[in-house]
């Protein structure tokens, strides 16, 4: 119940502006977007869904930043391993 | 799927694990509590403890709303479900939660009309379709689900649906964390902050933990890399001598939460002076009830509920598990008398409960091996 799922907005229903058709892993479902007041919600936006309601928009810039950090950790790790190898070569 | 798969990369997980190990001070042990049951679920499902160094222990917290419903409340819910013309609606997780008088499933077998719903809006739909019946929604959850319940009540009022009410069991996370911090049983080094509760309440309410108790808290997402990244950030804070509230899950959690969600909660609900939590006892100002203004939608006012207090079964050690003092498998009845099919305690019912998560994913993590060899 507490596990939210991401979904992509496909369509805002014109007769019910508090509802949106959302694609959740290939399944289309009407989701209530009434809690996202004051935020523009357009097709292509991603939202986090909880018991039939969108609780929050998923911020793509922030998502990218977190992934970049994870990449950078990978890179730093590679660099360190490389440095370690080099230093061992010098010792030998 | 986007926003899911990219946070499940095993290679990156191994690299993060190496970073985490490098941050641990030799000879020091670290205990972090994951407050939210959703995190417990991810940790067991993906075997995250196996990625962590020996020195880091994750402790499960009280953040599984199904787990903290006391026996007496369950009996009250069943009492309502058994009144004439009632259709009780509930999330699936609640069906097996035992009360003193059995569970929803038992009541259903006795003839009560109890139906599963995915959303409170589905319950409202059932009310619309059954004007001659009284439809009650078993409302549970932290601040994550409370706004959805409140929105549904507002919708019912706007549409003039008179045969719909909620049995409000919503709880609030901050008093529970405070109770844990004030309990003498446990020494913690930091908190993995609940992700989805924080979408609603934001990150500020946790500042009392970093400032008042000097413990770092990092709000975390629900994918494996989110959790490892969070452990990394907690260790980095400790290594730098900081204790702050940080937001690892900023793609979903705004620092100030969701103001509209908070507003609808406050419109429809108010704090109860106190509420009983299973295993934790009474905690003041830790739960919500329907305000006078929306009394027409309050099952507690519409139906006379017994409101009795029922002691937990003797064998049950859920309280210790919810406080993080015991690991699930240390409970005497774990996996024998208490299983997901025949739960004695609530932690075995919901997939977010520590005992069920542990049981379902059947992991002999290094921690369990460590515990076992110690004896
Ligand atoms: S094994 Fe059952 S009784 Fe024991 S703590 Fe877990 S849920 Fe409670």
Coordinates of C-alpha atoms in Angstrom, one line a residue, chain A residues 1-6 16 18 25 29 32 34-37 46 48-53 55-60 62-63 66-67 69-71 73-74 76-78 80, chain B residues 1-4 6-7 12 15-16 18-19 38 65 91 93 118-121 140 144 147-148 151-152 155 196 199-200 225 229 232 250-252 258 260-261 263-264 352:
Chain A
X1 CA 0.0 0.0 0.0
X2 CA 2.8 2.4 0.8
X3 CA 4.8 1.6 -2.3
X4 CA 4.1 4.3 -4.8
X5 CA 4.6 3.7 -8.5
X6 CA 5.7 6.1 -11.2
X16 CA -12.8 16.2 -15.3
X18 CA -8.9 16.6 -11.6
X25 CA 4.0 0.1 -17.0
X29 CA -5.6 4.1 -15.7
X32 CA -6.8 11.7 -9.5
X34 CA -6.2 17.0 -7.5
X35 CA -3.4 17.0 -5.0
X36 CA -1.0 18.6 -7.5
X37 CA -2.5 22.0 -7.2
X46 CA 5.9 11.7 -14.7
X48 CA 4.2 9.3 -8.4
X49 CA 1.0 7.4 -7.8
X50 CA -0.4 6.4 -4.4
X51 CA -3.7 4.6 -3.9
X52 CA -5.2 6.3 -7.0
X53 CA -3.8 9.8 -6.4
X55 CA 1.2 12.7 -4.7
X56 CA 4.0 14.4 -6.5
X57 CA 5.5 15.2 -9.8
X58 CA 8.8 13.5 -10.5
X59 CA 11.4 16.1 -11.2
X60 CA 13.5 15.0 -14.2
X62 CA 16.7 16.1 -9.9
X63 CA 16.4 12.5 -11.1
X66 CA 21.0 11.7 -8.6
X67 CA 22.0 9.4 -11.5
X69 CA 26.1 11.3 -8.8
X70 CA 25.9 7.5 -9.0
X71 CA 27.8 7.6 -12.3
X73 CA 30.9 7.5 -7.9
X74 CA 31.4 4.7 -10.4
X76 CA 35.8 7.9 -9.0
X77 CA 36.0 4.2 -8.1
X78 CA 37.4 3.3 -11.4
X80 CA 41.0 4.9 -7.7
Chain B
X1 CA 10.6 1.1 -16.4
X2 CA 11.8 4.7 -16.2
X3 CA 12.7 6.0 -12.7
X4 CA 12.9 2.3 -11.6
X6 CA 18.0 2.9 -13.7
X7 CA 18.1 2.7 -9.9
X12 CA 26.7 0.7 -9.5
X15 CA 30.7 0.5 -6.4
X16 CA 28.5 2.3 -3.9
X18 CA 32.9 -0.1 -1.8
X19 CA 32.4 3.6 -1.1
X38 CA 8.5 0.3 2.2
X65 CA 0.7 1.4 9.1
X91 CA -6.9 -2.2 1.3
X93 CA -3.1 -5.6 3.4
X118 CA -7.1 -0.2 -4.4
X119 CA -8.1 3.4 -3.6
X120 CA -10.6 5.2 -1.3
X121 CA -12.1 6.5 -4.6
X140 CA -5.3 3.5 7.4
X144 CA 1.0 9.3 2.6
X147 CA -4.6 13.2 1.9
X148 CA -6.3 10.7 -0.4
X151 CA -9.9 14.2 -0.8
X152 CA -12.4 11.3 -1.0
X155 CA -15.6 14.5 -3.1
X196 CA 6.6 8.9 0.5
X199 CA 6.3 13.9 -0.3
X200 CA 3.5 15.2 1.9
X225 CA 20.6 2.4 -5.3
X229 CA 23.2 6.1 -1.7
X232 CA 26.5 6.5 2.0
X250 CA 14.7 15.0 -4.4
X251 CA 13.3 13.7 -7.7
X252 CA 10.0 13.1 -5.8
X258 CA 2.9 19.1 -0.7
X260 CA -2.3 21.1 -0.9
X261 CA -2.1 17.6 0.6
X263 CA -4.3 21.5 3.7
X264 CA -6.9 18.8 2.8
X352 CA 5.8 -3.9 4.3

